[in-house]
C-alpha cells in the first residue's frame, strides 16, 4: 500500500513545477555530474603514510588509497590492495568509494604509474566543494552531498556497473536532505575518465525528503518503476497507477501559487483515501474501488472512476452550492472555491450527505422507498438502505425488507389477492388505475411465479415512476450515511 504525505511551500512548488529541478534533481545530479572526474591517473606523484597512499596529479586532483600496506610499493611492479578510495579536487568536489580494490602499477624512475584499477564497490559518497561565491552553486542549496550503497563491479580501467540501493542526498545549507530507497541499475560508466553519472533506471520503494522550510515529501510502500533515477520527479510517483494499485493513502498539502498548473494524482485501483489542501489544484483520478477524497482547500477536478466514490468537504451543506450538470460542481459559497466532480457518487458535508448517483444505488433506494411506503424517505432510513445497496445488497432484498415492514403492511394490506396487490401498486406507485394491457402483463407474471417483491422493484424502476420522481432527485438526494 502506497502512503504519501507531501507538504510543499510556495517556494518548493516553484522548484517542483517550474524550475524543472523537481526539488531532487538539483542535488542529486548537480553534485555528481559537476565533480567531473575527468583526469587520467598518469604522471602522478605518490606519497605514502601509514596505511594510505596519496597519488597527486598535475591537475590538482588527489587520489588516495586507504586500507593498504605501503610496503606493497617496494617492487618494480605489482598490485596494491585497498579498501577505500578517495578522490579530491580542491574547491570542486570529492568522491569516496568503499569496497575492495586492486590497483596495478609499475615503477618508473621511482614513481609508480597506475596501470589498472579494479574492484568491488559497496558504497560511495560524492560531495561538491565549491565556495558559495563561485557562482556554481545556489546559495540557497549550497554544496551537495550524495551517498549511496550498492554492489558495483569495477574493471581494470575504472569502468563500473552494478546496482545501487539507498541514495541519500543532503545540502550544506540544510535546504534538503533525504533518501531514495529502492534498487537502481548503474549502467556501465567510467569513474575516472570523464565519468558522469548516467541515467539509472530502477524501482523506488520509498522517498524521504525534508526541506529547511518545513516542507517534506514522504512516500512509502511504493513499487514504482522509474526510467531514470537521476531525473526522478517524486511528484510523478503520485500518478503511478501500477505502484498505487492497493488501498492507498494520499495526504497532499501543496501551496497553490501556480494557478495554471494542475497536479495529476492517480490513486489506482483499491479503496483509496485522498486529502487535498494547501490551495493547489489537483486533477485527481481515483480509479477502481470505493474511494474517498477530502477536499479542504483548492479548486480540484476529481474523477472517482468505478466504485462508490465520496468527496468530503469541510462545513455544512448550507455553505455550498451543488450543481448537477454532466460534470457536477460543488462550490463553497464563502470563497467561491469549486470542485468539479465526475463519477463521484456522494458528497459528504459536516451535517449530512448528498447522493449524486440518481441512476445508481441512491436513486434506486429513493424510488423503492417511495414505491413501498408511498412517501418521501426520511434521511436516516434512506441512508440505511443506500448503505445496504452499497455493501452488496440487492434491490430485491431491499424490497423484501420493505414488504415485511408494518408501514408497508398497513398500506398494501397484510394478505391481499394478486389482483388487489397489482392495483395497489398502480395506485401507490404510479398514482393511477391500471390499464388493461399492463394489468394483464403483471397478472401473468405473478401466475408464472414471479415474486411480489420483484413487481415492487419493477414498478419502482419503471420509466413511468422515474419520470414521476425526477424532480425530487435531480438536484441530488439528501441522506444520512449509515454507520
Ligand atoms: Ca490505489
Ligand atoms: Ca473509484
Tab-separated table of C-alpha atoms and ligand atoms in Angstrom:
chain	number	residue	atom	x	y	z
A	1	UNK	CA	0.000	0.000	0.000
A	2	UNK	CA	1.413	3.330	-1.007
A	3	UNK	CA	1.487	6.102	1.549
A	4	UNK	CA	2.104	9.698	0.519
A	5	UNK	CA	2.498	12.669	2.825
A	6	UNK	CA	3.590	15.660	0.781
A	7	UNK	CA	3.764	19.201	2.099
A	8	UNK	CA	5.275	21.810	-0.180
A	9	UNK	CA	5.670	25.522	0.398
A	10	UNK	CA	5.178	28.020	-2.456
A	11	UNK	CA	8.937	28.064	-2.943
A	12	UNK	CA	9.080	24.304	-3.309
A	13	UNK	CA	6.087	24.247	-5.622
A	14	UNK	CA	8.065	26.581	-7.820
A	15	UNK	CA	11.016	24.220	-7.813
A	16	UNK	CA	8.890	21.182	-8.496
A	17	UNK	CA	6.756	22.643	-11.220
A	18	UNK	CA	8.510	25.461	-12.992
A	19	UNK	CA	12.214	25.341	-12.381
A	20	UNK	CA	12.368	21.800	-13.663
A	21	UNK	CA	14.546	20.859	-10.764
A	22	UNK	CA	11.888	18.678	-9.186
A	23	UNK	CA	13.475	19.551	-5.862
A	24	UNK	CA	15.560	16.450	-6.014
A	25	UNK	CA	17.092	16.651	-9.423
A	26	UNK	CA	19.166	19.609	-8.295
A	27	UNK	CA	21.165	17.994	-5.543
A	28	UNK	CA	21.359	14.515	-6.984
A	29	UNK	CA	22.568	15.291	-10.442
A	30	UNK	CA	24.295	18.543	-9.762
A	31	UNK	CA	26.749	17.099	-7.330
A	32	UNK	CA	27.620	14.010	-9.241
A	33	UNK	CA	27.909	15.476	-12.682
A	34	UNK	CA	29.753	18.598	-11.672
A	35	UNK	CA	32.511	16.753	-9.928
A	36	UNK	CA	33.799	15.855	-13.401
A	37	UNK	CA	36.257	13.106	-12.680
A	38	UNK	CA	37.917	13.775	-15.975
A	39	UNK	CA	41.572	13.288	-15.444
A	40	UNK	CA	43.969	10.486	-16.084
A	41	UNK	CA	45.863	8.687	-13.433
A	42	UNK	CA	49.190	9.289	-15.068
A	43	UNK	CA	52.213	11.360	-14.186
A	44	UNK	CA	51.211	11.210	-10.588
A	45	UNK	CA	53.306	11.795	-7.521
A	46	UNK	CA	52.921	9.352	-4.711
A	47	UNK	CA	53.263	9.880	-1.008
A	48	UNK	CA	52.736	7.115	1.452
A	49	UNK	CA	51.975	7.289	5.125
A	50	UNK	CA	50.573	4.671	7.421
A	51	UNK	CA	48.019	2.584	5.616
A	52	UNK	CA	47.325	5.170	2.938
A	53	UNK	CA	48.876	6.161	-0.313
A	54	UNK	CA	48.094	9.565	-1.805
A	55	UNK	CA	48.593	9.988	-5.522
A	56	UNK	CA	48.835	13.619	-6.544
A	57	UNK	CA	48.093	14.541	-10.144
A	58	UNK	CA	49.113	17.608	-12.109
A	59	UNK	CA	45.509	18.766	-12.322
A	60	UNK	CA	45.478	19.163	-8.558
A	61	UNK	CA	43.406	16.081	-8.010
A	62	UNK	CA	44.494	13.781	-5.266
A	63	UNK	CA	43.667	10.102	-5.341
A	64	UNK	CA	44.149	8.377	-2.031
A	65	UNK	CA	44.069	4.654	-1.440
A	66	UNK	CA	43.212	3.587	2.076
A	67	UNK	CA	43.496	0.388	3.993
A	68	UNK	CA	46.649	-0.902	2.367
A	69	UNK	CA	50.213	-1.637	3.241
A	70	UNK	CA	52.595	0.928	1.772
A	71	UNK	CA	55.243	-1.773	1.701
A	72	UNK	CA	53.450	-3.093	-1.336
A	73	UNK	CA	55.054	-0.343	-3.359
A	74	UNK	CA	58.575	-1.741	-2.969
A	75	UNK	CA	58.583	-3.805	-6.150
A	76	UNK	CA	59.187	-2.634	-9.701
A	77	UNK	CA	55.615	-3.537	-10.431
A	78	UNK	CA	52.747	-5.108	-8.605
A	79	UNK	CA	49.248	-4.827	-7.278
A	80	UNK	CA	48.076	-2.771	-4.316
A	81	UNK	CA	45.002	-3.939	-2.413
A	82	UNK	CA	42.864	-1.173	-0.950
A	83	UNK	CA	39.580	-0.990	0.944
A	84	UNK	CA	38.870	2.641	0.211
A	85	UNK	CA	39.496	5.185	-2.487
A	86	UNK	CA	39.209	8.953	-2.139
A	87	UNK	CA	39.422	11.388	-4.997
A	88	UNK	CA	39.536	15.058	-4.162
A	89	UNK	CA	39.719	18.071	-6.417
A	90	UNK	CA	40.210	21.093	-4.159
A	91	UNK	CA	37.452	23.643	-4.443
A	92	UNK	CA	35.417	21.410	-6.689
A	93	UNK	CA	34.443	18.106	-5.219
A	94	UNK	CA	35.292	14.845	-3.573
A	95	UNK	CA	34.442	11.265	-4.302
A	96	UNK	CA	34.878	8.399	-1.873
A	97	UNK	CA	34.465	4.722	-2.599
A	98	UNK	CA	34.452	1.911	-0.105
A	99	UNK	CA	34.905	-1.721	-1.030
A	100	UNK	CA	37.734	-3.943	-2.155
A	101	UNK	CA	40.060	-2.649	-4.862
A	102	UNK	CA	43.130	-3.749	-6.706
A	103	UNK	CA	45.492	-1.178	-8.223
A	104	UNK	CA	48.121	-2.437	-10.648
A	105	UNK	CA	51.233	-0.305	-11.042
A	106	UNK	CA	54.730	-0.207	-12.467
A	107	UNK	CA	57.569	1.867	-11.064
A	108	UNK	CA	59.089	4.387	-13.434
A	109	UNK	CA	62.020	6.443	-12.228
A	110	UNK	CA	60.886	5.919	-8.664
A	111	UNK	CA	57.293	6.924	-9.334
A	112	UNK	CA	54.523	4.350	-9.543
A	113	UNK	CA	52.335	4.594	-12.593
A	114	UNK	CA	48.821	3.243	-12.275
A	115	UNK	CA	48.240	0.558	-14.870
A	116	UNK	CA	44.942	-0.859	-13.759
A	117	UNK	CA	42.203	-0.312	-11.256
A	118	UNK	CA	39.516	-2.836	-10.428
A	119	UNK	CA	37.428	-3.973	-7.538
A	120	UNK	CA	34.093	-4.153	-5.871
A	121	UNK	CA	32.310	-1.016	-4.622
A	122	UNK	CA	29.829	-1.300	-1.774
A	123	UNK	CA	29.286	2.379	-1.206
A	124	UNK	CA	30.169	5.807	-2.436
A	125	UNK	CA	29.947	9.349	-1.236
A	126	UNK	CA	30.187	12.322	-3.577
A	127	UNK	CA	30.285	15.934	-2.482
A	128	UNK	CA	30.608	19.222	-4.258
A	129	UNK	CA	33.036	21.598	-2.576
A	130	UNK	CA	32.654	24.944	-4.277
A	131	UNK	CA	32.828	28.214	-2.437
A	132	UNK	CA	29.488	29.923	-2.123
A	133	UNK	CA	30.642	32.838	-4.278
A	134	UNK	CA	31.858	30.618	-7.091
A	135	UNK	CA	28.632	31.058	-8.994
A	136	UNK	CA	28.441	27.318	-9.439
A	137	UNK	CA	26.067	26.639	-6.607
A	138	UNK	CA	22.888	28.159	-5.336
A	139	UNK	CA	23.390	29.969	-2.061
A	140	UNK	CA	20.046	28.544	-1.008
A	141	UNK	CA	21.060	24.965	-1.619
A	142	UNK	CA	24.765	25.157	-1.013
A	143	UNK	CA	27.107	22.304	-1.618
A	144	UNK	CA	25.539	18.955	-2.202
A	145	UNK	CA	26.457	15.548	-0.957
A	146	UNK	CA	25.182	12.311	-2.392
A	147	UNK	CA	25.852	8.967	-0.832
A	148	UNK	CA	24.705	5.522	-1.769
A	149	UNK	CA	25.185	1.870	-1.032
A	150	UNK	CA	25.371	-0.788	-3.649
A	151	UNK	CA	27.181	-3.610	-5.320
A	152	UNK	CA	29.296	-2.295	-8.163
A	153	UNK	CA	31.955	-4.112	-10.071
A	154	UNK	CA	34.862	-2.046	-11.347
A	155	UNK	CA	37.009	-3.223	-14.218
A	156	UNK	CA	40.704	-2.604	-14.723
A	157	UNK	CA	40.163	0.753	-16.373
A	158	UNK	CA	37.836	2.187	-13.763
A	159	UNK	CA	34.703	1.221	-15.624
A	160	UNK	CA	31.933	0.424	-13.182
A	161	UNK	CA	28.430	-1.039	-13.309
A	162	UNK	CA	26.030	-2.620	-10.857
A	163	UNK	CA	23.174	-1.874	-8.524
A	164	UNK	CA	22.623	0.969	-6.059
A	165	UNK	CA	20.119	0.930	-3.195
A	166	UNK	CA	19.570	3.739	-0.747
A	167	UNK	CA	20.612	7.006	-2.337
A	168	UNK	CA	20.979	9.809	0.185
A	169	UNK	CA	21.004	13.499	-0.582
A	170	UNK	CA	21.913	16.415	1.629
A	171	UNK	CA	22.922	20.021	1.113
A	172	UNK	CA	25.297	22.101	3.172
A	173	UNK	CA	22.708	24.769	3.992
A	174	UNK	CA	20.288	22.097	5.123
A	175	UNK	CA	17.864	23.072	2.407
A	176	UNK	CA	17.147	19.466	1.572
A	177	UNK	CA	18.127	16.127	2.996
A	178	UNK	CA	16.714	12.718	2.414
A	179	UNK	CA	16.912	9.326	0.839
A	180	UNK	CA	15.521	7.484	-2.111
A	181	UNK	CA	15.319	3.778	-1.446
A	182	UNK	CA	14.992	1.022	-3.975
A	183	UNK	CA	17.100	-0.854	-6.465
A	184	UNK	CA	18.707	1.158	-9.227
A	185	UNK	CA	20.860	-0.114	-12.006
A	186	UNK	CA	24.007	1.834	-12.701
A	187	UNK	CA	24.856	1.152	-16.339
A	188	UNK	CA	28.478	0.873	-17.319
A	189	UNK	CA	30.319	4.138	-16.805
A	190	UNK	CA	33.850	5.155	-16.088
A	191	UNK	CA	34.552	6.794	-12.796
A	192	UNK	CA	37.909	8.247	-13.684
A	193	UNK	CA	37.744	9.181	-17.321
A	194	UNK	CA	35.235	11.937	-17.635
A	195	UNK	CA	32.843	9.906	-15.580
A	196	UNK	CA	29.398	11.325	-15.140
A	197	UNK	CA	26.510	9.586	-13.523
A	198	UNK	CA	24.319	8.302	-16.326
A	199	UNK	CA	20.663	7.528	-16.104
A	200	UNK	CA	19.825	4.872	-13.553
A	201	UNK	CA	16.568	3.002	-14.084
A	202	UNK	CA	15.140	1.214	-11.097
A	203	UNK	CA	12.288	0.530	-8.736
A	204	UNK	CA	11.627	3.054	-5.967
A	205	UNK	CA	10.138	1.766	-2.720
A	206	UNK	CA	10.436	4.869	-0.556
A	207	UNK	CA	11.297	8.545	-0.759
A	208	UNK	CA	12.021	10.724	2.266
A	209	UNK	CA	12.920	14.347	1.640
A	210	UNK	CA	12.963	17.139	4.180
A	211	UNK	CA	13.443	20.817	3.411
A	212	UNK	CA	14.711	23.676	5.508
A	213	UNK	CA	11.359	25.458	5.376
A	214	UNK	CA	9.463	22.513	6.841
A	215	UNK	CA	8.286	21.119	3.541
A	216	UNK	CA	8.572	17.397	3.135
A	217	UNK	CA	7.974	14.523	0.776
A	218	UNK	CA	7.271	11.194	2.456
A	219	UNK	CA	6.440	8.225	0.294
A	220	UNK	CA	6.499	4.630	1.476
A	221	UNK	CA	5.198	1.295	0.304
A	222	UNK	CA	5.914	2.079	-3.316
A	223	UNK	CA	6.842	-0.280	-6.105
A	224	UNK	CA	7.322	2.377	-8.736
A	225	UNK	CA	9.446	1.644	-11.756
A	226	UNK	CA	11.302	4.761	-12.846
A	227	UNK	CA	13.211	5.091	-16.055
A	228	UNK	CA	15.763	7.483	-14.697
A	229	UNK	CA	16.564	7.991	-11.041
A	230	UNK	CA	18.802	10.920	-11.839
A	231	UNK	CA	15.812	12.801	-13.162
A	232	UNK	CA	13.321	11.352	-10.743
A	233	UNK	CA	10.489	13.754	-10.011
A	234	UNK	CA	8.915	12.462	-6.797
A	235	UNK	CA	5.586	14.059	-7.622
A	236	UNK	CA	5.374	11.813	-10.675
A	237	UNK	CA	5.039	8.885	-8.276
A	238	UNK	CA	1.661	10.343	-7.274
A	239	UNK	CA	0.212	9.097	-10.540
A	240	UNK	CA	1.926	5.746	-10.889
A	241	UNK	CA	-1.183	3.566	-11.080
A	242	UNK	CA	0.861	0.365	-11.230
A	243	UNK	CA	2.515	1.189	-7.908
A	244	UNK	CA	-0.685	2.621	-6.409
A	245	UNK	CA	-2.861	-0.433	-7.052
A	246	UNK	CA	-3.697	-1.160	-3.408
A	247	UNK	CA	-5.650	0.703	-0.740
A	248	UNK	CA	-3.507	3.815	-0.663
A	249	UNK	CA	-3.348	6.997	1.379
A	250	UNK	CA	-2.503	10.399	-0.084
A	251	UNK	CA	-2.150	13.481	2.133
A	252	UNK	CA	-1.242	16.410	-0.082
A	253	UNK	CA	-0.724	19.870	1.384
A	254	UNK	CA	0.676	21.819	-1.515
A	255	UNK	CA	0.771	25.561	-1.965
A	256	UNK	CA	-1.277	26.989	-4.766
A	257	UNK	CA	0.722	29.847	-6.151
A	258	UNK	CA	0.657	28.454	-9.659
A	259	UNK	CA	-2.928	28.616	-10.770
A	260	UNK	CA	-2.203	27.345	-14.257
A	261	UNK	CA	-0.714	24.124	-13.025
A	262	UNK	CA	-2.816	21.112	-12.057
A	263	UNK	CA	-1.040	18.286	-10.314
A	264	UNK	CA	-2.116	14.926	-11.694
A	265	UNK	CA	-2.875	12.400	-8.977
A	266	UNK	CA	-3.857	8.856	-9.932
A	267	UNK	CA	-4.625	6.665	-6.960
A	268	UNK	CA	-5.072	3.480	-8.974
A	269	UNK	CA	-7.251	0.540	-8.025
A	270	UNK	CA	-8.194	-0.211	-4.426
A	271	UNK	CA	-10.123	1.799	-1.854
A	272	UNK	CA	-8.056	4.962	-1.618
A	273	UNK	CA	-8.045	7.919	0.743
A	274	UNK	CA	-7.013	11.307	-0.595
A	275	UNK	CA	-6.784	14.592	1.311
A	276	UNK	CA	-6.200	17.809	-0.620
A	277	UNK	CA	-5.339	21.106	0.982
A	278	UNK	CA	-2.922	23.984	0.649
A	279	UNK	CA	-4.635	25.735	-2.228
A	280	UNK	CA	-3.051	23.920	-5.148
A	281	UNK	CA	-5.073	22.472	-7.990
A	282	UNK	CA	-5.300	18.726	-8.440
A	283	UNK	CA	-6.593	16.631	-11.286
A	284	UNK	CA	-7.347	13.513	-9.268
A	285	UNK	CA	-8.337	10.217	-10.831
A	286	UNK	CA	-9.377	7.795	-8.126
A	287	UNK	CA	-9.740	4.691	-10.288
A	288	UNK	CA	-11.446	1.472	-9.307
A	289	UNK	CA	-12.580	0.887	-5.753
A	290	UNK	CA	-14.657	2.845	-3.277
A	291	UNK	CA	-12.562	5.948	-2.843
A	292	UNK	CA	-12.829	8.915	-0.524
A	293	UNK	CA	-11.371	12.338	-1.311
A	294	UNK	CA	-11.365	15.027	1.365
A	295	UNK	CA	-11.180	18.474	-0.193
A	296	UNK	CA	-10.222	21.104	2.341
A	297	UNK	CA	-8.994	23.850	0.033
A	298	UNK	CA	-8.234	24.454	-3.601
A	299	UNK	CA	-10.138	24.057	-6.838
A	300	UNK	CA	-9.830	20.450	-7.901
A	301	UNK	CA	-11.138	18.143	-10.569
A	302	UNK	CA	-11.970	14.758	-9.143
A	303	UNK	CA	-12.905	11.722	-11.210
A	304	UNK	CA	-13.961	8.900	-8.927
A	305	UNK	CA	-13.744	6.161	-11.545
A	306	UNK	CA	-15.577	2.914	-10.857
A	307	UNK	CA	-16.967	2.157	-7.405
A	308	UNK	CA	-18.912	4.214	-4.882
A	309	UNK	CA	-16.798	7.327	-4.513
A	310	UNK	CA	-17.240	10.077	-1.953
A	311	UNK	CA	-15.964	13.627	-1.856
A	312	UNK	CA	-15.807	15.088	1.644
A	313	UNK	CA	-15.879	18.856	2.087
A	314	UNK	CA	-15.473	20.987	5.207
A	315	UNK	CA	-18.538	22.716	6.558
A	316	UNK	CA	-22.284	22.297	6.389
A	317	UNK	CA	-24.468	21.722	3.342
A	318	UNK	CA	-25.768	25.282	3.538
A	319	UNK	CA	-22.286	26.589	2.816
A	320	UNK	CA	-22.165	25.034	-0.638
A	321	UNK	CA	-23.880	25.236	-3.972
A	322	UNK	CA	-24.278	21.930	-5.747
A	323	UNK	CA	-24.735	21.968	-9.496
A	324	UNK	CA	-25.924	18.745	-11.066
A	325	UNK	CA	-24.523	19.249	-14.534
A	326	UNK	CA	-22.989	16.445	-16.605
A	327	UNK	CA	-19.899	17.297	-14.602
A	328	UNK	CA	-21.094	18.007	-11.073
A	329	UNK	CA	-19.789	21.067	-9.318
A	330	UNK	CA	-19.679	21.730	-5.615
A	331	UNK	CA	-18.856	25.340	-4.857
A	332	UNK	CA	-18.062	26.838	-1.475
A	333	UNK	CA	-20.181	29.955	-1.005
A	334	UNK	CA	-17.608	31.562	1.284
A	335	UNK	CA	-14.758	31.846	-1.199
A	336	UNK	CA	-16.092	30.507	-4.483
A	337	UNK	CA	-13.723	27.547	-4.397
A	338	UNK	CA	-15.154	24.995	-6.760
A	339	UNK	CA	-14.508	21.303	-7.178
A	340	UNK	CA	-15.712	19.649	-10.340
A	341	UNK	CA	-16.722	16.045	-9.915
A	342	UNK	CA	-17.095	13.180	-12.337
A	343	UNK	CA	-18.090	9.651	-11.452
A	344	UNK	CA	-18.463	10.796	-7.855
A	345	UNK	CA	-21.487	9.244	-6.193
A	346	UNK	CA	-21.616	11.085	-2.895
A	347	UNK	CA	-20.734	14.443	-1.342
A	348	UNK	CA	-20.298	14.373	2.418
A	349	UNK	CA	-20.838	17.588	4.381
A	350	UNK	CA	-20.324	18.117	8.100
A	351	UNK	CA	-24.082	17.875	8.687
A	352	UNK	CA	-25.149	15.251	6.180
A	353	UNK	CA	-24.609	13.892	2.727
A	354	UNK	CA	-25.986	14.298	-0.768
A	355	UNK	CA	-26.070	11.399	-3.193
A	356	UNK	CA	-25.383	12.276	-6.799
A	357	UNK	CA	-25.988	8.780	-8.174
A	358	UNK	CA	-29.631	9.290	-9.042
A	359	UNK	CA	-29.298	6.459	-11.562
A	360	UNK	CA	-27.339	4.317	-9.111
A	361	UNK	CA	-27.883	2.864	-5.656
A	362	UNK	CA	-29.120	6.095	-4.091
A	363	UNK	CA	-31.713	6.769	-6.794
A	364	UNK	CA	-32.901	3.165	-6.647
A	365	UNK	CA	-33.193	3.252	-2.875
A	366	UNK	CA	-35.073	6.566	-3.007
A	367	UNK	CA	-37.553	5.297	-5.580
A	368	UNK	CA	-38.088	1.954	-3.854
A	369	UNK	CA	-38.654	3.688	-0.545
A	370	UNK	CA	-41.237	5.861	-2.262
A	371	UNK	CA	-42.837	2.932	-4.046
A	372	UNK	CA	-43.115	0.758	-0.959
A	373	UNK	CA	-44.199	3.345	1.575
A	374	UNK	CA	-45.780	5.982	-0.632
A	375	UNK	CA	-43.820	8.851	0.863
A	376	UNK	CA	-40.514	10.609	0.594
A	377	UNK	CA	-37.872	8.846	2.674
A	378	UNK	CA	-36.575	10.127	5.980
A	379	UNK	CA	-32.828	10.749	5.638
A	380	UNK	CA	-31.722	8.202	8.238
A	381	UNK	CA	-33.898	5.444	6.792
A	382	UNK	CA	-32.767	6.226	3.270
A	383	UNK	CA	-29.152	6.184	4.429
A	384	UNK	CA	-29.679	2.712	5.878
A	385	UNK	CA	-30.982	1.281	2.604
A	386	UNK	CA	-28.373	3.094	0.487
A	387	UNK	CA	-25.762	1.555	2.752
A	388	UNK	CA	-27.311	-1.873	2.234
A	389	UNK	CA	-27.042	-1.495	-1.550
A	390	UNK	CA	-23.533	-0.016	-1.356
A	391	UNK	CA	-22.394	-3.048	0.606
A	392	UNK	CA	-23.625	-5.511	-1.972
A	393	UNK	CA	-27.306	-5.851	-1.099
A	394	UNK	CA	-29.743	-6.347	-3.972
A	395	UNK	CA	-32.720	-4.187	-4.789
A	396	UNK	CA	-34.875	-7.312	-4.490
A	397	UNK	CA	-33.532	-7.876	-0.995
A	398	UNK	CA	-34.330	-4.295	-0.036
A	399	UNK	CA	-37.831	-4.728	-1.481
A	400	UNK	CA	-38.298	-7.830	0.678
A	401	UNK	CA	-37.218	-5.781	3.675
A	402	UNK	CA	-39.748	-3.071	2.949
A	403	UNK	CA	-42.547	-5.591	2.394
A	404	UNK	CA	-42.006	-7.037	5.855
A	405	UNK	CA	-42.415	-3.619	7.490
A	406	UNK	CA	-45.553	-2.620	9.376
A	407	UNK	CA	-45.781	0.523	7.291
A	408	UNK	CA	-45.936	-1.491	4.069
A	409	UNK	CA	-48.473	-3.897	5.549
A	410	UNK	CA	-50.754	-1.084	6.555
A	411	UNK	CA	-50.520	0.441	3.095
A	412	UNK	CA	-50.892	-2.660	0.944
A	413	UNK	CA	-52.639	-4.913	3.416
A	414	UNK	CA	-51.042	-7.905	5.051
A	415	UNK	CA	-52.758	-10.577	2.973
A	416	UNK	CA	-54.303	-9.397	-0.263
A	417	UNK	CA	-55.104	-11.086	-3.553
A	418	UNK	CA	-52.788	-10.764	-6.542
A	419	UNK	CA	-55.389	-8.581	-8.211
A	420	UNK	CA	-55.514	-6.216	-5.245
A	421	UNK	CA	-51.712	-6.166	-4.993
A	422	UNK	CA	-51.340	-5.129	-8.642
A	423	UNK	CA	-53.999	-2.459	-8.347
A	424	UNK	CA	-52.383	-1.055	-5.211
A	425	UNK	CA	-49.005	-0.932	-6.975
A	426	UNK	CA	-50.558	1.196	-9.706
A	427	UNK	CA	-52.321	3.416	-7.187
A	428	UNK	CA	-49.463	3.886	-4.696
A	429	UNK	CA	-46.504	3.974	-7.079
A	430	UNK	CA	-47.848	5.400	-10.336
A	431	UNK	CA	-50.875	7.189	-8.871
A	432	UNK	CA	-53.304	5.853	-11.454
A	433	UNK	CA	-55.555	2.928	-12.174
A	434	UNK	CA	-54.078	0.012	-14.120
A	435	UNK	CA	-54.505	-0.057	-17.874
A	436	UNK	CA	-55.823	-3.346	-19.269
A	437	UNK	CA	-52.646	-4.440	-21.006
A	438	UNK	CA	-50.452	-3.581	-18.054
A	439	UNK	CA	-52.675	-5.312	-15.574
A	440	UNK	CA	-52.689	-8.490	-17.645
A	441	UNK	CA	-48.915	-8.414	-18.017
A	442	UNK	CA	-48.303	-8.273	-14.274
A	443	UNK	CA	-51.070	-10.750	-13.526
A	444	UNK	CA	-49.464	-13.260	-15.898
A	445	UNK	CA	-46.115	-12.607	-14.246
A	446	UNK	CA	-47.464	-13.432	-10.790
A	447	UNK	CA	-49.212	-16.507	-12.166
A	448	UNK	CA	-45.885	-17.627	-13.615
A	449	UNK	CA	-44.306	-17.445	-10.181
A	450	UNK	CA	-42.682	-14.006	-10.178
A	451	UNK	CA	-42.326	-12.759	-6.607
A	452	UNK	CA	-44.356	-9.755	-5.475
A	453	UNK	CA	-41.131	-8.108	-4.347
A	454	UNK	CA	-39.924	-8.299	-7.948
A	455	UNK	CA	-43.086	-6.476	-9.073
A	456	UNK	CA	-42.412	-3.786	-6.476
A	457	UNK	CA	-38.879	-3.386	-7.858
A	458	UNK	CA	-40.114	-3.318	-11.456
A	459	UNK	CA	-42.737	-0.659	-10.701
A	460	UNK	CA	-40.168	1.341	-8.746
A	461	UNK	CA	-37.615	1.266	-11.563
A	462	UNK	CA	-40.130	1.760	-14.361
A	463	UNK	CA	-39.624	4.673	-16.706
A	464	UNK	CA	-43.024	5.969	-15.596
A	465	UNK	CA	-42.030	6.087	-11.916
A	466	UNK	CA	-38.602	7.561	-12.711
A	467	UNK	CA	-40.334	10.351	-14.604
A	468	UNK	CA	-42.659	10.979	-11.658
A	469	UNK	CA	-39.747	11.311	-9.222
A	470	UNK	CA	-37.074	13.008	-11.296
A	471	UNK	CA	-37.999	16.401	-9.887
A	472	UNK	CA	-37.327	15.148	-6.365
A	473	UNK	CA	-33.885	13.704	-7.111
A	474	UNK	CA	-32.377	15.741	-9.925
A	475	UNK	CA	-30.592	18.112	-7.546
A	476	UNK	CA	-29.122	15.251	-5.549
A	477	UNK	CA	-30.623	13.134	-2.797
A	478	UNK	CA	-30.026	14.209	0.786
A	479	UNK	CA	-29.465	11.353	3.194
A	480	UNK	CA	-27.792	10.499	6.453
A	481	UNK	CA	-24.971	7.992	5.952
A	482	UNK	CA	-25.469	4.833	7.995
A	483	UNK	CA	-22.663	3.512	10.140
B	1	LIG	CA1	-4.934	2.618	-5.002
B	2	LIG	CA1	-13.417	4.746	-7.501
